[in-house]
Amino acid sequence: MKALLMSLALLVSIPAFAKDKVEVKVKGMVCSFCANGVEKKFSKREEVEKIDVDLDNKLVTIIFKEGKIIDDDTISKLVTESGFNVAGIEKKKI
Amino acid sequence: MKWIVTMVYCLSFSAWAHPVAYEDAFSFMSINSADRSENTLVYSPKWWLGTGVMHVQKGDHKWTNLHLGLLLKRWNNWESQGNLYLFGGPGIEQMNGQEKYFTRTGVQADWESRKIYTMIKYTSTITDWQNQESYEGRVGFAPFLAGFKDLNIWAILQVDHNPKATQQTEVTPLVRMFYKNVLWELGSSLDNKWLINFMVRF
């Protein structure tokens, strides 16, 4: 019984340690020299572990540190400050 | 007359650079040809505003002016971006121990996709003895699509037109390369004046 309860507790706790991944569709991001601003803006945030910019798909993928995330409004603000517009934000657990 | 001719030649500022960058970014730009150098440092406190200082030197003739760039309108599309800028600032011109004031204002529009780049620019320079106007244009293409972390290469044709200059129109083919936050341009005008441009953003 004790082993069963411990197993259940472990299973329930796994999602708490999952990382968040956010995919941001960005309009106007056609130049890698200009898109450096997006990378710089997000890289400066302590919540961010990794950022990837995909010019082909106009996609910015942000992987956050465990237990950390940035809300949608702040993501939109950071993209706007980089000179672009957000067209959509999709969140996933990894 | 020497003042006028050299001023027309030297006030064809930074045709290739956006007058603003992203928020909280510094841009250092350097334009160099056989007889002239131009260096500009711009800080963007907002993504629509650029502030800085520009220094141009041709022999012992120097121009130093404040730079203010304002993004009036930006069109962010899926496959392209267009921009409309207003820029200008007051400055001091120095030659032969004399100092004169000038004011520069202009408007710039550009549109680019991942394959095509275009830019037009009008600059007016007002001094206490005359007004100068200059027109600049660029069109370019990327021979291949490069990714975010790749070396990007562009072929560009630059045209400068200064109605009051001895040589009114100058055409310069050039190659632009950029990698991460560093950009270079190498070119030579049709009358063999070399051009080396450099820009870094941080």
Short mmCIF file of N, CA, C and O in Angstrom, two decimals, chain A residues 5-91:
data_model
loop_
_atom_site.label_atom_id
_atom_site.label_comp_id
_atom_site.label_asym_id
_atom_site.label_seq_id
_atom_site.Cartn_x
_atom_site.Cartn_y
_atom_site.Cartn_z
N LEU A 5 1.12 4.17 -2.88
CA LEU A 5 0.93 5.59 -2.60
C LEU A 5 2.14 6.42 -3.05
O LEU A 5 2.00 7.51 -3.62
N MET A 6 3.31 5.87 -2.84
CA MET A 6 4.53 6.59 -3.25
C MET A 6 4.61 6.70 -4.78
O MET A 6 5.01 7.73 -5.32
N SER A 7 4.22 5.63 -5.44
CA SER A 7 4.22 5.65 -6.92
C SER A 7 3.24 6.69 -7.44
O SER A 7 3.53 7.43 -8.39
N LEU A 8 2.05 6.73 -6.83
CA LEU A 8 1.03 7.71 -7.24
C LEU A 8 1.54 9.14 -7.00
O LEU A 8 1.37 10.03 -7.85
N ALA A 9 2.16 9.34 -5.86
CA ALA A 9 2.69 10.68 -5.53
C ALA A 9 3.75 11.10 -6.55
O ALA A 9 3.80 12.26 -6.98
N LEU A 10 4.59 10.15 -6.95
CA LEU A 10 5.63 10.43 -7.94
C LEU A 10 5.03 10.79 -9.29
O LEU A 10 5.44 11.76 -9.95
N LEU A 11 4.00 10.05 -9.69
CA LEU A 11 3.34 10.31 -10.96
C LEU A 11 2.69 11.69 -10.97
O LEU A 11 2.77 12.44 -11.96
N VAL A 12 2.04 12.02 -9.86
CA VAL A 12 1.36 13.32 -9.78
C VAL A 12 2.37 14.46 -9.80
O VAL A 12 2.11 15.54 -10.32
N SER A 13 3.57 14.21 -9.23
CA SER A 13 4.54 15.30 -9.12
C SER A 13 5.29 15.56 -10.42
O SER A 13 5.89 16.60 -10.59
N ILE A 14 5.27 14.62 -11.35
CA ILE A 14 6.04 14.78 -12.60
C ILE A 14 5.68 16.04 -13.38
O ILE A 14 6.56 16.82 -13.76
N PRO A 15 4.38 16.32 -13.57
CA PRO A 15 4.05 17.53 -14.33
C PRO A 15 4.58 18.81 -13.69
O PRO A 15 4.87 19.78 -14.36
N ALA A 16 4.73 18.78 -12.36
CA ALA A 16 5.21 19.98 -11.69
C ALA A 16 6.64 20.31 -12.08
O ALA A 16 7.09 21.44 -11.98
N PHE A 17 7.40 19.30 -12.53
CA PHE A 17 8.78 19.52 -12.90
C PHE A 17 8.96 19.69 -14.41
O PHE A 17 10.06 19.86 -14.88
N ALA A 18 7.85 19.61 -15.18
CA ALA A 18 7.94 19.76 -16.63
C ALA A 18 8.25 21.22 -16.97
O ALA A 18 7.87 22.13 -16.25
N LYS A 19 8.95 21.38 -18.08
CA LYS A 19 9.27 22.73 -18.54
C LYS A 19 8.18 23.24 -19.48
O LYS A 19 7.51 22.45 -20.15
N ASP A 20 8.04 24.54 -19.53
CA ASP A 20 7.09 25.14 -20.46
C ASP A 20 7.81 25.56 -21.74
O ASP A 20 8.92 26.09 -21.70
N LYS A 21 7.13 25.30 -22.84
CA LYS A 21 7.63 25.74 -24.14
C LYS A 21 6.55 26.61 -24.78
O LYS A 21 5.38 26.24 -24.79
N VAL A 22 6.94 27.77 -25.28
CA VAL A 22 5.98 28.67 -25.90
C VAL A 22 6.41 28.93 -27.34
O VAL A 22 7.56 29.24 -27.60
N GLU A 23 5.47 28.77 -28.25
CA GLU A 23 5.72 29.07 -29.66
C GLU A 23 4.97 30.34 -30.02
O GLU A 23 3.75 30.42 -29.84
N VAL A 24 5.70 31.32 -30.50
CA VAL A 24 5.11 32.63 -30.82
C VAL A 24 5.19 32.87 -32.33
O VAL A 24 6.28 32.85 -32.90
N LYS A 25 4.06 33.06 -32.95
CA LYS A 25 4.03 33.41 -34.38
C LYS A 25 4.23 34.93 -34.48
O LYS A 25 3.50 35.70 -33.84
N VAL A 26 5.21 35.32 -35.27
CA VAL A 26 5.61 36.73 -35.30
C VAL A 26 5.49 37.29 -36.72
O VAL A 26 6.07 36.74 -37.66
N LYS A 27 4.77 38.38 -36.87
CA LYS A 27 4.64 39.04 -38.17
C LYS A 27 5.72 40.10 -38.36
O LYS A 27 6.06 40.82 -37.44
N GLY A 28 6.26 40.15 -39.58
CA GLY A 28 7.27 41.15 -39.91
C GLY A 28 8.70 40.68 -39.73
O GLY A 28 9.65 41.41 -40.04
N MET A 29 8.86 39.46 -39.25
CA MET A 29 10.21 38.95 -38.95
C MET A 29 10.81 38.33 -40.21
O MET A 29 10.77 37.12 -40.42
N VAL A 30 11.39 39.17 -41.07
CA VAL A 30 11.90 38.69 -42.35
C VAL A 30 13.41 38.87 -42.49
O VAL A 30 13.99 38.48 -43.48
N CYS A 31 14.03 39.48 -41.47
CA CYS A 31 15.47 39.79 -41.57
C CYS A 31 16.16 39.29 -40.31
O CYS A 31 15.77 39.66 -39.20
N SER A 32 17.18 38.45 -40.47
CA SER A 32 17.83 37.87 -39.29
C SER A 32 18.59 38.93 -38.49
O SER A 32 18.68 38.84 -37.27
N PHE A 33 19.12 39.93 -39.18
CA PHE A 33 19.84 40.99 -38.47
C PHE A 33 18.88 41.73 -37.51
O PHE A 33 19.24 42.04 -36.38
N CYS A 34 17.65 41.99 -38.00
CA CYS A 34 16.66 42.68 -37.17
C CYS A 34 16.09 41.75 -36.10
O CYS A 34 15.75 42.18 -34.99
N ALA A 35 15.98 40.46 -36.44
CA ALA A 35 15.39 39.49 -35.49
C ALA A 35 16.31 39.22 -34.31
O ALA A 35 15.88 38.60 -33.33
N ASN A 36 17.55 39.70 -34.39
CA ASN A 36 18.44 39.57 -33.23
C ASN A 36 17.85 40.25 -31.99
O ASN A 36 18.15 39.85 -30.87
N GLY A 37 17.04 41.27 -32.23
CA GLY A 37 16.41 41.97 -31.12
C GLY A 37 15.49 41.07 -30.32
O GLY A 37 15.42 41.17 -29.09
N VAL A 38 14.78 40.19 -31.00
CA VAL A 38 13.88 39.25 -30.32
C VAL A 38 14.70 38.32 -29.43
O VAL A 38 14.38 38.10 -28.25
N GLU A 39 15.76 37.78 -30.01
CA GLU A 39 16.61 36.85 -29.25
C GLU A 39 17.21 37.55 -28.03
O GLU A 39 17.23 37.00 -26.92
N LYS A 40 17.68 38.78 -28.24
CA LYS A 40 18.30 39.51 -27.14
C LYS A 40 17.29 39.81 -26.03
O LYS A 40 17.57 39.65 -24.85
N LYS A 41 16.09 40.26 -26.44
CA LYS A 41 15.06 40.62 -25.46
C LYS A 41 14.71 39.46 -24.55
O LYS A 41 14.61 39.59 -23.34
N PHE A 42 14.50 38.28 -25.15
CA PHE A 42 14.09 37.12 -24.35
C PHE A 42 15.27 36.50 -23.61
O PHE A 42 15.10 35.99 -22.50
N SER A 43 16.44 36.54 -24.20
CA SER A 43 17.61 35.94 -23.55
C SER A 43 17.96 36.68 -22.25
O SER A 43 18.55 36.09 -21.34
N LYS A 44 17.59 37.94 -22.17
CA LYS A 44 17.89 38.72 -20.97
C LYS A 44 16.99 38.35 -19.80
O LYS A 44 17.27 38.70 -18.66
N ARG A 45 15.87 37.65 -20.09
CA ARG A 45 14.93 37.30 -19.02
C ARG A 45 15.44 36.08 -18.27
O ARG A 45 15.82 35.09 -18.88
N GLU A 46 15.39 36.16 -16.95
CA GLU A 46 15.91 35.05 -16.15
C GLU A 46 15.04 33.80 -16.25
O GLU A 46 15.49 32.71 -15.96
N GLU A 47 13.79 33.92 -16.70
CA GLU A 47 12.91 32.75 -16.82
C GLU A 47 13.28 31.88 -18.02
O GLU A 47 12.90 30.72 -18.09
N VAL A 48 13.99 32.48 -18.98
CA VAL A 48 14.21 31.80 -20.27
C VAL A 48 15.47 30.94 -20.25
O VAL A 48 16.55 31.38 -19.86
N GLU A 49 15.30 29.67 -20.67
CA GLU A 49 16.45 28.77 -20.76
C GLU A 49 17.05 28.79 -22.17
O GLU A 49 18.25 28.80 -22.36
N LYS A 50 16.16 28.82 -23.17
CA LYS A 50 16.63 28.74 -24.55
C LYS A 50 15.62 29.43 -25.47
O LYS A 50 14.41 29.38 -25.22
N ILE A 51 16.13 30.03 -26.53
CA ILE A 51 15.23 30.65 -27.51
C ILE A 51 15.72 30.29 -28.91
O ILE A 51 16.92 30.22 -29.16
N ASP A 52 14.76 30.05 -29.78
CA ASP A 52 15.10 29.69 -31.16
C ASP A 52 14.25 30.54 -32.11
O ASP A 52 13.04 30.70 -31.90
N VAL A 53 14.89 31.09 -33.12
CA VAL A 53 14.18 31.92 -34.10
C VAL A 53 14.17 31.20 -35.45
O VAL A 53 15.22 30.81 -35.95
N ASP A 54 12.99 31.01 -35.99
CA ASP A 54 12.81 30.31 -37.27
C ASP A 54 12.20 31.29 -38.27
O ASP A 54 10.99 31.56 -38.23
N LEU A 55 13.04 31.82 -39.15
CA LEU A 55 12.55 32.82 -40.11
C LEU A 55 11.64 32.19 -41.17
O LEU A 55 10.73 32.85 -41.68
N ASP A 56 11.87 30.93 -41.50
CA ASP A 56 11.04 30.27 -42.52
C ASP A 56 9.58 30.22 -42.09
O ASP A 56 8.68 30.45 -42.90
N ASN A 57 9.36 29.89 -40.83
CA ASN A 57 7.99 29.74 -40.33
C ASN A 57 7.52 30.92 -39.47
O ASN A 57 6.46 30.87 -38.88
N LYS A 58 8.35 31.95 -39.40
CA LYS A 58 8.05 33.17 -38.60
C LYS A 58 7.68 32.77 -37.17
O LYS A 58 6.71 33.25 -36.59
N LEU A 59 8.51 31.90 -36.62
CA LEU A 59 8.21 31.31 -35.33
C LEU A 59 9.36 31.55 -34.35
O LEU A 59 10.53 31.33 -34.67
N VAL A 60 8.99 32.01 -33.15
CA VAL A 60 9.96 32.13 -32.06
C VAL A 60 9.59 31.10 -31.00
O VAL A 60 8.47 31.12 -30.48
N THR A 61 10.50 30.20 -30.71
CA THR A 61 10.24 29.15 -29.72
C THR A 61 11.05 29.45 -28.46
O THR A 61 12.27 29.62 -28.52
N ILE A 62 10.35 29.52 -27.35
CA ILE A 62 11.00 29.85 -26.07
C ILE A 62 10.83 28.66 -25.13
O ILE A 62 9.70 28.21 -24.90
N ILE A 63 11.92 28.17 -24.60
CA ILE A 63 11.87 27.12 -23.58
C ILE A 63 12.25 27.75 -22.24
O ILE A 63 13.29 28.42 -22.13
N PHE A 64 11.37 27.56 -21.27
CA PHE A 64 11.57 28.20 -19.97
C PHE A 64 12.24 27.24 -18.99
O PHE A 64 12.16 26.02 -19.14
N LYS A 65 12.86 27.82 -18.00
CA LYS A 65 13.44 27.01 -16.92
C LYS A 65 12.31 26.36 -16.13
O LYS A 65 11.17 26.83 -16.16
N GLU A 66 12.63 25.30 -15.43
CA GLU A 66 11.61 24.56 -14.67
C GLU A 66 10.88 25.49 -13.71
O GLU A 66 11.50 26.24 -12.95
N GLY A 67 9.56 25.44 -13.80
CA GLY A 67 8.74 26.22 -12.89
C GLY A 67 8.65 27.70 -13.24
O GLY A 67 8.07 28.49 -12.49
N LYS A 68 9.23 28.08 -14.36
CA LYS A 68 9.22 29.50 -14.76
C LYS A 68 8.45 29.66 -16.07
O LYS A 68 8.45 28.77 -16.91
N ILE A 69 7.83 30.82 -16.22
CA ILE A 69 7.16 31.15 -17.49
C ILE A 69 6.93 32.66 -17.55
O ILE A 69 6.99 33.34 -16.51
N ILE A 70 6.68 33.17 -18.73
CA ILE A 70 6.32 34.58 -18.90
C ILE A 70 4.90 34.63 -19.44
O ILE A 70 4.55 33.86 -20.35
N ASP A 71 4.08 35.50 -18.90
CA ASP A 71 2.68 35.56 -19.33
C ASP A 71 2.57 36.13 -20.75
O ASP A 71 3.50 36.78 -21.26
N ASP A 72 1.42 35.87 -21.37
CA ASP A 72 1.22 36.25 -22.78
C ASP A 72 1.38 37.75 -23.03
O ASP A 72 1.95 38.16 -24.05
N ASP A 73 0.87 38.56 -22.11
CA ASP A 73 0.97 40.01 -22.30
C ASP A 73 2.42 40.48 -22.34
O ASP A 73 2.79 41.34 -23.16
N THR A 74 3.23 39.88 -21.46
CA THR A 74 4.65 40.26 -21.43
C THR A 74 5.37 39.76 -22.68
O THR A 74 6.23 40.46 -23.24
N ILE A 75 5.01 38.56 -23.13
CA ILE A 75 5.60 38.05 -24.38
C ILE A 75 5.27 38.99 -25.53
O ILE A 75 6.14 39.36 -26.32
N SER A 76 4.01 39.40 -25.62
CA SER A 76 3.60 40.32 -26.69
C SER A 76 4.35 41.65 -26.59
O SER A 76 4.79 42.21 -27.61
N LYS A 77 4.52 42.12 -25.35
CA LYS A 77 5.23 43.39 -25.15
C LYS A 77 6.70 43.27 -25.60
O LYS A 77 7.22 44.17 -26.27
N LEU A 78 7.35 42.17 -25.26
CA LEU A 78 8.76 41.99 -25.64
C LEU A 78 8.92 41.89 -27.16
O LEU A 78 9.88 42.42 -27.72
N VAL A 79 7.98 41.22 -27.81
CA VAL A 79 8.04 41.10 -29.28
C VAL A 79 7.80 42.48 -29.92
O VAL A 79 8.49 42.87 -30.87
N THR A 80 6.83 43.22 -29.38
CA THR A 80 6.56 44.57 -29.89
C THR A 80 7.77 45.48 -29.73
O THR A 80 8.13 46.24 -30.63
N GLU A 81 8.42 45.40 -28.56
CA GLU A 81 9.62 46.21 -28.31
C GLU A 81 10.77 45.83 -29.24
O GLU A 81 11.70 46.61 -29.44
N SER A 82 10.70 44.63 -29.79
CA SER A 82 11.71 44.20 -30.76
C SER A 82 11.38 44.68 -32.16
O SER A 82 12.18 44.49 -33.09
N GLY A 83 10.19 45.25 -32.33
CA GLY A 83 9.82 45.83 -33.62
C GLY A 83 8.88 44.99 -34.45
O GLY A 83 8.66 45.29 -35.63
N PHE A 84 8.29 43.95 -33.87
CA PHE A 84 7.42 43.06 -34.63
C PHE A 84 6.04 42.95 -33.96
O PHE A 84 5.81 43.56 -32.92
N ASN A 85 5.16 42.17 -34.58
CA ASN A 85 3.82 41.95 -34.02
C ASN A 85 3.58 40.47 -33.76
O ASN A 85 3.98 39.62 -34.55
N VAL A 86 2.91 40.19 -32.66
CA VAL A 86 2.55 38.81 -32.33
C VAL A 86 1.25 38.44 -33.04
O VAL A 86 0.27 39.18 -32.98
N ALA A 87 1.27 37.29 -33.71
CA ALA A 87 0.05 36.82 -34.38
C ALA A 87 -0.58 35.67 -33.62
O ALA A 87 -1.75 35.34 -33.86
N GLY A 88 0.15 35.03 -32.74
CA GLY A 88 -0.41 33.91 -31.98
C GLY A 88 0.61 33.36 -31.00
O GLY A 88 1.81 33.41 -31.23
N ILE A 89 0.10 32.86 -29.86
CA ILE A 89 0.97 32.26 -28.83
C ILE A 89 0.41 30.89 -28.47
O ILE A 89 -0.78 30.77 -28.15
N GLU A 90 1.27 29.89 -28.52
CA GLU A 90 0.84 28.53 -28.17
C GLU A 90 1.76 27.96 -27.10
O GLU A 90 2.99 27.99 -27.26
N LYS A 91 1.16 27.46 -26.02
CA LYS A 91 1.97 26.95 -24.90
C LYS A 91 1.92 25.42 -24.87
O LYS A 91 0.87 24.83 -25.11
#
